[in-house]
Amino acid sequence: KIGRIVIDPGHGGHDHGTVGPSGYSEKQLVLDVALRLKKLIETKLGSEVILTRETDEFIPLEERAMVANEKGADLFISLHANASRHRWVRGIETYYLNLTNSSEALAVAARENAQSQVSVHELQDMVKKIALSEKVQESREFAREIQSSMYNKLRKVSWQKNRGVRKAPFVVLIGAEMPAVLAELSFLTNPKDEHLLKQAQHRRHIAHALFAGIERYVKNLGGVKLARR
């Protein structure tokens, strides 16, 4: 049983994250989705849910995984919104912590790591030390369930590109002692997506999609444990 889940709404306080064409910020979006997701998990899974922030406050990236560790969480998910120089780019992608040679993935990591003093190249060296951990494999499976659920459910209400499961050195995932992923919910820099994301109904769709991915991972985890016994 997954008894405790930590949800990390990215950014906060002075760190607005990505800001859409009309001014809707990433920090607003992810906090709203996190609060909705928390209610779904508590109501339907019966698991305890802890948020790294419940208000518009800034929490250093290095402290977010520490919260999950200190609380003895079984899962950790960090919520974010993507950005691109090209306003037409759309899509959903989910990350887990690992080494990468992808310039796109490194660019996303560099943006999300902006509030940290650690460079992406330094992070790559840090990640080498944990790349063989079984948590990497578990995190990849967790990421697959989140990505599959988000894409399959959200494409029914809005056109989205499936950008897949990716790996990158994210500060917020470093040190997590449980399966941990970072979900990029949409491109906030896309005017059409920003318009959707500002609507409560669409944010509710996202929360339900994330919940479905978590629920599938938990059920599959139970099946794996039973098979091992």
Tab-separated table of N, CA, C and O in Angstrom, residues 81-96 102-109 111 143-144 146-152 154-155 159-167 182-190 193:
chain	number	residue	atom	x	y	z
A	81	ALA	N	5.110	23.480	-15.602
A	81	ALA	CA	4.588	23.804	-16.930
A	81	ALA	C	5.777	24.134	-17.823
A	81	ALA	O	6.725	24.801	-17.395
A	82	ASN	N	5.718	23.684	-19.055
A	82	ASN	CA	6.833	23.821	-19.979
A	82	ASN	C	6.858	25.180	-20.663
A	82	ASN	O	5.896	25.951	-20.590
A	83	ALA	N	7.963	25.441	-21.362
A	83	ALA	CA	8.115	26.708	-22.086
A	83	ALA	C	8.915	26.475	-23.362
A	83	ALA	O	9.732	25.559	-23.433
A	84	SER	N	8.646	27.294	-24.367
A	84	SER	CA	9.389	27.229	-25.621
A	84	SER	C	9.465	28.617	-26.239
A	84	SER	O	8.569	29.445	-26.044
A	85	ARG	N	10.539	28.861	-26.991
A	85	ARG	CA	10.661	30.130	-27.723
A	85	ARG	C	9.623	30.203	-28.828
A	85	ARG	O	9.280	31.281	-29.307
A	86	HIS	N	9.151	29.037	-29.272
A	86	HIS	CA	8.163	28.965	-30.356
A	86	HIS	C	6.767	28.807	-29.762
A	86	HIS	O	6.464	27.801	-29.117
A	87	ARG	N	5.910	29.783	-29.960
A	87	ARG	CA	4.589	29.806	-29.328
A	87	ARG	C	3.678	28.672	-29.776
A	87	ARG	O	2.703	28.354	-29.095
A	88	TRP	N	4.001	28.032	-30.906
A	88	TRP	CA	3.132	26.971	-31.423
A	88	TRP	C	3.417	25.604	-30.790
A	88	TRP	O	2.657	24.651	-30.967
A	89	VAL	N	4.529	25.470	-30.064
A	89	VAL	CA	4.902	24.165	-29.500
A	89	VAL	C	3.913	23.760	-28.404
A	89	VAL	O	3.582	24.547	-27.528
A	90	ARG	N	3.449	22.512	-28.473
A	90	ARG	CA	2.520	21.966	-27.484
A	90	ARG	C	2.974	20.572	-27.084
A	90	ARG	O	3.808	19.966	-27.748
A	91	GLY	N	2.399	20.049	-26.026
A	91	GLY	CA	2.687	18.664	-25.669
A	91	GLY	C	2.899	18.445	-24.187
A	91	GLY	O	3.028	19.377	-23.400
A	92	ILE	N	2.930	17.167	-23.840
A	92	ILE	CA	3.058	16.719	-22.454
A	92	ILE	C	4.270	15.813	-22.371
A	92	ILE	O	4.509	14.990	-23.255
A	93	GLU	N	5.048	15.963	-21.300
A	93	GLU	CA	6.180	15.067	-21.106
A	93	GLU	C	6.421	14.868	-19.610
A	93	GLU	O	6.088	15.726	-18.792
A	94	THR	N	6.983	13.713	-19.267
A	94	THR	CA	7.250	13.375	-17.877
A	94	THR	C	8.698	12.928	-17.746
A	94	THR	O	9.188	12.156	-18.574
A	95	TYR	N	9.355	13.405	-16.713
A	95	TYR	CA	10.784	13.143	-16.508
A	95	TYR	C	11.052	12.320	-15.257
A	95	TYR	O	10.320	12.403	-14.273
A	96	TYR	N	12.150	11.562	-15.326
A	96	TYR	CA	12.719	10.950	-14.124
A	96	TYR	C	14.204	11.305	-14.107
A	96	TYR	O	14.761	11.748	-15.114
A	102	SER	N	20.466	14.519	-24.347
A	102	SER	CA	19.477	15.283	-25.109
A	102	SER	C	19.593	16.780	-24.785
A	102	SER	O	19.428	17.181	-23.636
A	103	SER	N	19.842	17.572	-25.802
A	103	SER	CA	19.946	19.023	-25.587
A	103	SER	C	18.600	19.600	-25.147
A	103	SER	O	18.551	20.523	-24.336
A	104	GLU	N	17.499	19.025	-25.660
A	104	GLU	CA	16.157	19.487	-25.268
A	104	GLU	C	15.908	19.221	-23.793
A	104	GLU	O	15.429	20.091	-23.055
A	105	ALA	N	16.216	18.004	-23.357
A	105	ALA	CA	15.996	17.639	-21.952
A	105	ALA	C	16.883	18.466	-21.027
A	105	ALA	O	16.455	18.902	-19.963
A	106	LEU	N	18.129	18.695	-21.442
A	106	LEU	CA	19.037	19.496	-20.627
A	106	LEU	C	18.561	20.948	-20.533
A	106	LEU	O	18.725	21.595	-19.495
A	107	ALA	N	17.957	21.435	-21.622
A	107	ALA	CA	17.438	22.809	-21.612
A	107	ALA	C	16.273	22.933	-20.633
A	107	ALA	O	16.157	23.925	-19.899
A	108	VAL	N	15.393	21.921	-20.603
A	108	VAL	CA	14.273	21.918	-19.653
A	108	VAL	C	14.811	21.867	-18.223
A	108	VAL	O	14.365	22.615	-17.348
A	109	ALA	N	15.800	20.997	-18.000
A	109	ALA	CA	16.382	20.882	-16.659
A	109	ALA	C	17.040	22.197	-16.233
A	109	ALA	O	16.888	22.630	-15.089
A	111	ARG	N	16.254	25.184	-17.126
A	111	ARG	CA	15.224	26.176	-16.801
A	111	ARG	C	14.602	25.895	-15.438
A	111	ARG	O	14.425	26.792	-14.623
A	143	ALA	N	7.004	7.253	-14.120
A	143	ALA	CA	6.901	8.270	-15.167
A	143	ALA	C	6.076	7.769	-16.354
A	143	ALA	O	5.287	8.519	-16.943
A	144	ARG	N	6.251	6.506	-16.710
A	144	ARG	CA	5.487	5.927	-17.831
A	144	ARG	C	3.991	5.954	-17.553
A	144	ARG	O	3.195	6.270	-18.435
A	146	ILE	N	2.362	7.968	-15.460
A	146	ILE	CA	1.898	9.356	-15.440
A	146	ILE	C	1.766	9.886	-16.865
A	146	ILE	O	0.749	10.491	-17.235
A	147	GLN	N	2.792	9.646	-17.688
A	147	GLN	CA	2.776	10.152	-19.059
A	147	GLN	C	1.641	9.539	-19.875
A	147	GLN	O	0.912	10.235	-20.583
A	148	SER	N	1.484	8.232	-19.775
A	148	SER	CA	0.438	7.538	-20.524
A	148	SER	C	-0.946	8.046	-20.133
A	148	SER	O	-1.794	8.325	-20.994
A	149	SER	N	-1.169	8.181	-18.849
A	149	SER	CA	-2.470	8.630	-18.371
A	149	SER	C	-2.752	10.075	-18.784
A	149	SER	O	-3.845	10.395	-19.256
A	150	MET	N	-1.773	10.954	-18.616
A	150	MET	CA	-1.974	12.356	-18.982
A	150	MET	C	-2.283	12.500	-20.472
A	150	MET	O	-3.212	13.203	-20.862
A	151	TYR	N	-1.492	11.823	-21.292
A	151	TYR	CA	-1.700	11.953	-22.733
A	151	TYR	C	-3.052	11.378	-23.153
A	151	TYR	O	-3.823	12.021	-23.874
A	152	ASN	N	-3.348	10.163	-22.712
A	152	ASN	CA	-4.576	9.503	-23.148
A	152	ASN	C	-5.842	10.223	-22.693
A	152	ASN	O	-6.847	10.245	-23.403
A	154	LEU	N	-5.975	13.642	-21.604
A	154	LEU	CA	-6.047	15.051	-22.003
A	154	LEU	C	-6.235	15.241	-23.504
A	154	LEU	O	-6.758	16.257	-23.950
A	155	ARG	N	-5.821	14.264	-24.298
A	155	ARG	CA	-6.018	14.410	-25.741
A	155	ARG	C	-7.508	14.348	-26.118
A	155	ARG	O	-7.898	14.751	-27.206
A	159	TRP	N	-6.123	18.972	-28.069
A	159	TRP	CA	-5.058	18.330	-28.852
A	159	TRP	C	-3.730	18.512	-28.131
A	159	TRP	O	-3.366	19.612	-27.740
A	160	GLN	N	-3.020	17.418	-27.932
A	160	GLN	CA	-1.704	17.488	-27.301
A	160	GLN	C	-0.766	16.502	-27.975
A	160	GLN	O	-1.180	15.413	-28.373
A	161	LYS	N	0.491	16.874	-28.077
A	161	LYS	CA	1.508	15.959	-28.597
A	161	LYS	C	2.062	15.138	-27.439
A	161	LYS	O	2.292	15.658	-26.351
A	162	ASN	N	2.235	13.847	-27.689
A	162	ASN	CA	2.845	12.978	-26.685
A	162	ASN	C	4.369	13.091	-26.815
A	162	ASN	O	4.977	12.488	-27.689
A	163	ARG	N	4.980	13.875	-25.949
A	163	ARG	CA	6.426	14.093	-26.004
A	163	ARG	C	7.205	13.031	-25.221
A	163	ARG	O	8.434	13.049	-25.195
A	164	GLY	N	6.468	12.124	-24.602
A	164	GLY	CA	7.072	10.940	-24.022
A	164	GLY	C	7.716	11.086	-22.661
A	164	GLY	O	7.690	12.142	-22.035
A	165	VAL	N	8.290	9.964	-22.231
A	165	VAL	CA	9.028	9.918	-20.971
A	165	VAL	C	10.477	10.262	-21.258
A	165	VAL	O	11.083	9.707	-22.173
A	166	ARG	N	11.043	11.166	-20.490
A	166	ARG	CA	12.416	11.611	-20.710
A	166	ARG	C	13.194	11.567	-19.402
A	166	ARG	O	12.610	11.448	-18.333
A	167	LYS	N	14.494	11.675	-19.530
A	167	LYS	CA	15.351	11.687	-18.345
A	167	LYS	C	16.229	12.927	-18.386
A	167	LYS	O	16.625	13.391	-19.448
A	182	LEU	N	9.009	14.202	-12.445
A	182	LEU	CA	8.650	15.598	-12.682
A	182	LEU	C	7.762	15.646	-13.917
A	182	LEU	O	8.163	15.181	-14.989
A	183	ALA	N	6.553	16.164	-13.771
A	183	ALA	CA	5.586	16.210	-14.879
A	183	ALA	C	5.478	17.624	-15.426
A	183	ALA	O	5.224	18.572	-14.679
A	184	GLU	N	5.678	17.756	-16.738
A	184	GLU	CA	5.479	19.029	-17.437
A	184	GLU	C	4.077	18.959	-18.042
A	184	GLU	O	3.838	18.267	-19.028
A	185	LEU	N	3.136	19.680	-17.433
A	185	LEU	CA	1.715	19.493	-17.723
A	185	LEU	C	1.293	19.987	-19.104
A	185	LEU	O	0.382	19.418	-19.704
A	186	SER	N	1.910	21.047	-19.587
A	186	SER	CA	1.602	21.631	-20.904
A	186	SER	C	2.612	22.743	-21.147
A	186	SER	O	3.388	23.086	-20.248
A	187	PHE	N	2.582	23.312	-22.347
A	187	PHE	CA	3.429	24.465	-22.633
A	187	PHE	C	2.636	25.739	-22.356
A	187	PHE	O	1.732	26.105	-23.105
A	188	LEU	N	2.990	26.411	-21.284
A	188	LEU	CA	2.281	27.622	-20.893
A	188	LEU	C	2.554	28.772	-21.867
A	188	LEU	O	1.812	29.749	-21.912
A	189	THR	N	3.620	28.628	-22.647
A	189	THR	CA	3.960	29.663	-23.629
A	189	THR	C	3.089	29.581	-24.888
A	189	THR	O	3.125	30.481	-25.717
A	190	ASN	N	2.318	28.495	-25.021
A	190	ASN	CA	1.408	28.357	-26.152
A	190	ASN	C	0.087	29.074	-25.805
A	190	ASN	O	-0.555	28.728	-24.807
A	193	ASP	N	-2.921	26.794	-25.188
A	193	ASP	CA	-2.819	26.025	-23.954
A	193	ASP	C	-3.001	26.911	-22.738
A	193	ASP	O	-3.632	26.514	-21.753
